[in-house]
Amino acid sequence: MPTRFHLCSFTNNFFSFAVSHRFLKIRRVMEAAALVAIVLSNGGGEAPDWPDFVGILLLLLANATIGFIEEHQAGNAVKALMASLAPQAKIKRDGQWATLEASLLVPGDVISIKLGDIVPADARLIESVNISIDQAALTGESLPANKKNGDEIFSGSTVKQGEGEAVVIGTGSNTFFGRAAKLVQMAGDDVGHLQIVLARIGRFCIVSIAIFLVVVTIVQYAAFKYDYRRGINNLLVLLIGGIPIAMPTVLSVTLAIGARQLAEHKAIVTRMSAIEELAGVTILCSDKTGTLTLNELTIDLANVKVYSDVTPENVILFSAYASRVENQDAIDTCVVKSLPDVAQARAGIEQLDFVPFNPTDKRTQMTYRRLSDNTVHRITKGMSSIILDICTRNKTEEQIAQMHADVDEFARRGLRALAVAMEEVPEGLKDSPGTGFTLIGLLPIYDPPRHDTKETIDRAQALGVQVKMITGDQLAIAKETGRRLGLGDHMFNASVLRDGPPADENVKSNTVDELVLEADGFAGVYPEHKYDIVARLQNLGHFTAMTGDGVNDAPALAKANVGIAVADASDAARSAADIVLTEPGLSVIIDAILGSRQIFQRMRNYSAYTCSITIRVVLCFSVMVFAWKFDFPPFMVLILAILNDGTILTISKDRVVPSQYPNHWDLREIFTSAIVYGIYLTASTLVFFALAMHTRFFQNMGLSSFEDADGFKDANDWKMHSIIYLQVSTLSQALIFVTRSQGFSFIERPSLILAGAFVFAQLIATFIAPSRPMASPWAFPRTRCVASAPSRLLRFRAPWAPLLVPRSKTSFYFLNLSSLSLP
């Protein structure tokens, strides 16, 4: 039975919607609150708490809907890797050639390949004719590799020249390509950093709520002897008010809006939590070929060497004569494109004979007739040592020494050398002997950096992000590219990852981990090496981003905290990446980093706010139960939570300034500030309530008395509920202006939408402030809102209206503004 490449089993498990529930514990507590409202809140002759139950369920439903949409973002690495495999292959079985599905290949099959084919499996050549294989997507090599009988060819590579037959030696997961798929699978098993952070924030809120639930339960039933339903209602206040009900929604919306903002900068986010992780990236590992460079060979025109009386321009023109203008290989393409006009490659000449490149001769040759004087000439270009050997005319020891020196210089700088020679053919026939080749020049060839790469690297370093080059190309080429880009040339071969730091006085590292951190880059790497480099940097505590475009980059892209696929990347790289760039170059990454840092600031601001509110609610209402046996209605807390969290949604568009250094979650700072703010807000409410209950402070300012006819002040009077509701609502929402600020809150201007939402929510809170409860649990309580005579035309009256004396129109404003004492 043929062996197939099946990944469906782990695809369904690994990419299941159920694997990521970063708000699971918070959801469970929310569900518990709903059950308490409908199941346990049923006694004392009262109906179950349907309003709270339905309200919580609606919030859960809204959160689940947003989560469902977020988790089903398109793209997954394994499916793309499978889709990238060649679907069909020409196979020889039983002496007959047939075209079959590539998945039916087994080791031992003989396959046929030709120009343009994608190799369907790892195989070993048994017959070959001028075979050249493009392995750039697998190894990062800029040039196609020439292959001969006995050489291995890899699944997923492309035949660029020649044809041949090969015997299959590996299929599916046992191929070079398949091992990359396995690494992508392994990399995806990591738990995201954002999930960990949010789990800790959720744990902080849950533990805080649980502690006060236990204490309040003991005090209510053991000390105060509350009846069952009264105590349950107070516990619901702590559950509903303390749980960050909208936390999943707020953060999901913040990330979604952030993703749209990044899309405007030509960066498509495929994993939402990657936005937060990009803000904390400290090291950017970049593939060279196609990412830092153009993946297009180019002649370094400034360094063309000349050994005769021809000009550098003519050396390039003559080398273009010895190049194909159709069906070109990489060398021919770069030579012809170096001309001011590609038409010059055949302008003014008549081609008589052309000999293409082959692995034996290692050169191309063209015999042509110059139309201007009808003379015949022969041009050849190729490997420098081969060209030098065939040159017999005007060849001197000085010339030989100079050429060797130039080739060595090119090699040290990572430039490939292409020699050019020419001869005259006096007899004028294509097969006639010439006068002898004369060496005329040496062309330096390299893969040039993108025009914006150096600027991008400089900007990244200014933002505190270190850039490392990770390439499959040769070490000399990597060092030259690093020098051109300002990355440095302190680079090593990937073998040091296995053998350890080299014995070199310039190497200060004692361990491989130290070497990985010290190095400017690595050369000669394979997918396993890239994966290992990223893993080592992560183990050292660095948030690592990896950019790439080929199949060979997919495992490292998946392993990195943030995988970034550049424009024109392969499907496998795009699907393994967290962010996909739609424009060439890396400059958009800087915009993405700055945008992600703004989004991080918004998320951090909200997290500090919601932790503070949790402490504020559970501490405040617990102390009020202990001190005054204050029973706050649960439905009022639900309305307060809805208004507060509805307002806080606008923080996703708040005005923030991105930091100039990587952002990280300082949970100790967040939790400490939450406790401080929570205690402060609690103290302000307790002082406010104590003044109303135990002094005549407000009566002396023009308010009527809280006492009844017998001179008794009831802490659970509906008027007290109303003013505490407004005080808590106003002060809680005002806190966001403090937590969003790095300095004084009145210095850092918020966005108009946040400020407007705050004002709007306060108006709504004022109009719906509850008064005496209605008989039906579904009906909103009667509300009143009036502060002066004209406002009596309104249907609603403020809850403090009965406290106002007719002559005091300013008392309304004082009472509400007294709750605006910002920390």
PDB file of C-alpha atoms in Angstrom, residues 354-458:
ATOM      1  CA  PHE A 354      25.154  29.554 -29.018  1.00  0.00           C
ATOM      2  CA  VAL A 355      26.485  26.980 -26.532  1.00  0.00           C
ATOM      3  CA  PRO A 356      24.487  27.022 -23.236  1.00  0.00           C
ATOM      4  CA  PHE A 357      25.954  26.483 -19.814  1.00  0.00           C
ATOM      5  CA  ASN A 358      26.641  22.896 -18.768  1.00  0.00           C
ATOM      6  CA  PRO A 359      28.164  21.471 -15.574  1.00  0.00           C
ATOM      7  CA  THR A 360      31.210  20.130 -17.433  1.00  0.00           C
ATOM      8  CA  ASP A 361      32.368  23.226 -19.305  1.00  0.00           C
ATOM      9  CA  LYS A 362      30.939  25.690 -16.721  1.00  0.00           C
ATOM     10  CA  ARG A 363      30.632  28.462 -19.309  1.00  0.00           C
ATOM     11  CA  THR A 364      28.427  29.794 -22.102  1.00  0.00           C
ATOM     12  CA  GLN A 365      29.640  30.783 -25.570  1.00  0.00           C
ATOM     13  CA  MET A 366      28.240  32.685 -28.490  1.00  0.00           C
ATOM     14  CA  THR A 367      29.536  33.178 -32.038  1.00  0.00           C
ATOM     15  CA  TYR A 368      28.048  36.202 -33.786  1.00  0.00           C
ATOM     16  CA  ARG A 369      28.407  38.454 -36.794  1.00  0.00           C
ATOM     17  CA  ARG A 370      28.700  42.194 -36.210  1.00  0.00           C
ATOM     18  CA  LEU A 371      26.426  43.797 -38.773  1.00  0.00           C
ATOM     19  CA  SER A 372      28.271  47.122 -38.881  1.00  0.00           C
ATOM     20  CA  ASP A 373      31.454  45.643 -40.425  1.00  0.00           C
ATOM     21  CA  ASN A 374      30.382  42.029 -41.156  1.00  0.00           C
ATOM     22  CA  THR A 375      33.152  40.610 -38.921  1.00  0.00           C
ATOM     23  CA  VAL A 376      32.637  37.474 -36.815  1.00  0.00           C
ATOM     24  CA  HIS A 377      33.535  37.251 -33.114  1.00  0.00           C
ATOM     25  CA  ARG A 378      33.165  34.737 -30.314  1.00  0.00           C
ATOM     26  CA  ILE A 379      32.351  35.625 -26.689  1.00  0.00           C
ATOM     27  CA  THR A 380      32.424  33.341 -23.638  1.00  0.00           C
ATOM     28  CA  LYS A 381      31.564  33.881 -19.999  1.00  0.00           C
ATOM     29  CA  GLY A 382      31.723  31.543 -17.024  1.00  0.00           C
ATOM     30  CA  MET A 383      33.688  30.344 -14.023  1.00  0.00           C
ATOM     31  CA  SER A 384      36.817  32.456 -13.600  1.00  0.00           C
ATOM     32  CA  SER A 385      39.340  29.582 -13.481  1.00  0.00           C
ATOM     33  CA  ILE A 386      37.810  27.921 -16.574  1.00  0.00           C
ATOM     34  CA  ILE A 387      37.835  31.140 -18.580  1.00  0.00           C
ATOM     35  CA  LEU A 388      41.407  31.901 -17.554  1.00  0.00           C
ATOM     36  CA  ASP A 389      42.547  28.428 -18.692  1.00  0.00           C
ATOM     37  CA  ILE A 390      41.137  28.826 -22.212  1.00  0.00           C
ATOM     38  CA  CYS A 391      42.646  32.298 -22.692  1.00  0.00           C
ATOM     39  CA  THR A 392      45.787  32.107 -24.868  1.00  0.00           C
ATOM     40  CA  ARG A 393      46.182  35.612 -26.197  1.00  0.00           C
ATOM     41  CA  ASN A 394      47.671  38.615 -24.386  1.00  0.00           C
ATOM     42  CA  LYS A 395      47.931  36.510 -21.250  1.00  0.00           C
ATOM     43  CA  THR A 396      50.673  37.588 -18.849  1.00  0.00           C
ATOM     44  CA  GLU A 397      51.790  36.556 -15.380  1.00  0.00           C
ATOM     45  CA  GLU A 398      50.822  39.972 -14.118  1.00  0.00           C
ATOM     46  CA  GLN A 399      47.330  39.588 -15.558  1.00  0.00           C
ATOM     47  CA  ILE A 400      46.953  36.132 -14.032  1.00  0.00           C
ATOM     48  CA  ALA A 401      48.071  37.356 -10.599  1.00  0.00           C
ATOM     49  CA  GLN A 402      45.734  40.344 -10.776  1.00  0.00           C
ATOM     50  CA  MET A 403      42.751  38.202 -11.702  1.00  0.00           C
ATOM     51  CA  HIS A 404      43.437  35.746  -8.859  1.00  0.00           C
ATOM     52  CA  ALA A 405      43.696  38.666  -6.447  1.00  0.00           C
ATOM     53  CA  ASP A 406      40.415  40.099  -7.706  1.00  0.00           C
ATOM     54  CA  VAL A 407      38.645  36.734  -7.382  1.00  0.00           C
ATOM     55  CA  ASP A 408      39.943  36.358  -3.818  1.00  0.00           C
ATOM     56  CA  GLU A 409      38.751  39.861  -2.985  1.00  0.00           C
ATOM     57  CA  PHE A 410      35.305  39.068  -4.368  1.00  0.00           C
ATOM     58  CA  ALA A 411      35.193  35.843  -2.349  1.00  0.00           C
ATOM     59  CA  ARG A 412      36.077  37.659   0.885  1.00  0.00           C
ATOM     60  CA  ARG A 413      33.255  40.080   0.209  1.00  0.00           C
ATOM     61  CA  GLY A 414      30.782  37.354  -0.685  1.00  0.00           C
ATOM     62  CA  LEU A 415      30.633  38.267  -4.376  1.00  0.00           C
ATOM     63  CA  ARG A 416      30.505  35.662  -7.123  1.00  0.00           C
ATOM     64  CA  ALA A 417      33.007  36.174  -9.952  1.00  0.00           C
ATOM     65  CA  LEU A 418      32.037  35.805 -13.608  1.00  0.00           C
ATOM     66  CA  ALA A 419      34.878  36.060 -16.129  1.00  0.00           C
ATOM     67  CA  VAL A 420      34.424  37.246 -19.734  1.00  0.00           C
ATOM     68  CA  ALA A 421      36.738  36.590 -22.731  1.00  0.00           C
ATOM     69  CA  MET A 422      36.495  37.147 -26.484  1.00  0.00           C
ATOM     70  CA  GLU A 423      38.238  36.218 -29.734  1.00  0.00           C
ATOM     71  CA  GLU A 424      37.950  37.058 -33.410  1.00  0.00           C
ATOM     72  CA  VAL A 425      36.957  34.464 -36.025  1.00  0.00           C
ATOM     73  CA  PRO A 426      38.717  35.522 -39.240  1.00  0.00           C
ATOM     74  CA  GLU A 427      37.174  32.858 -41.477  1.00  0.00           C
ATOM     75  CA  GLY A 428      33.679  34.058 -40.575  1.00  0.00           C
ATOM     76  CA  LEU A 429      32.146  30.634 -39.979  1.00  0.00           C
ATOM     77  CA  LYS A 430      30.560  29.525 -36.717  1.00  0.00           C
ATOM     78  CA  ASP A 431      32.759  26.410 -36.458  1.00  0.00           C
ATOM     79  CA  SER A 432      35.947  28.097 -37.605  1.00  0.00           C
ATOM     80  CA  PRO A 433      38.812  28.433 -35.107  1.00  0.00           C
ATOM     81  CA  GLY A 434      39.440  31.839 -33.608  1.00  0.00           C
ATOM     82  CA  THR A 435      42.540  33.843 -32.984  1.00  0.00           C
ATOM     83  CA  GLY A 436      42.576  32.873 -29.303  1.00  0.00           C
ATOM     84  CA  PHE A 437      40.553  34.116 -26.341  1.00  0.00           C
ATOM     85  CA  THR A 438      41.593  37.302 -24.600  1.00  0.00           C
ATOM     86  CA  LEU A 439      40.509  37.931 -20.987  1.00  0.00           C
ATOM     87  CA  ILE A 440      38.629  41.215 -20.996  1.00  0.00           C
ATOM     88  CA  GLY A 441      36.904  41.488 -17.624  1.00  0.00           C
ATOM     89  CA  LEU A 442      35.554  40.094 -14.354  1.00  0.00           C
ATOM     90  CA  LEU A 443      31.983  40.727 -13.216  1.00  0.00           C
ATOM     91  CA  PRO A 444      31.078  40.739  -9.487  1.00  0.00           C
ATOM     92  CA  ILE A 445      27.594  39.291  -8.922  1.00  0.00           C
ATOM     93  CA  TYR A 446      25.551  39.507  -5.727  1.00  0.00           C
ATOM     94  CA  ASP A 447      22.003  39.537  -4.425  1.00  0.00           C
ATOM     95  CA  PRO A 448      21.462  43.237  -3.593  1.00  0.00           C
ATOM     96  CA  PRO A 449      19.646  44.484  -0.484  1.00  0.00           C
ATOM     97  CA  ARG A 450      16.212  46.006  -0.880  1.00  0.00           C
ATOM     98  CA  HIS A 451      16.322  49.764  -1.182  1.00  0.00           C
ATOM     99  CA  ASP A 452      14.633  50.345   2.188  1.00  0.00           C
ATOM    100  CA  THR A 453      16.254  47.548   4.187  1.00  0.00           C
ATOM    101  CA  LYS A 454      19.074  49.575   5.762  1.00  0.00           C
ATOM    102  CA  GLU A 455      16.695  52.342   6.824  1.00  0.00           C
ATOM    103  CA  THR A 456      14.334  49.733   8.266  1.00  0.00           C
ATOM    104  CA  ILE A 457      17.126  48.129  10.280  1.00  0.00           C
ATOM    105  CA  ASP A 458      18.260  51.520  11.605  1.00  0.00           C
TER     106      ASP A 458
END
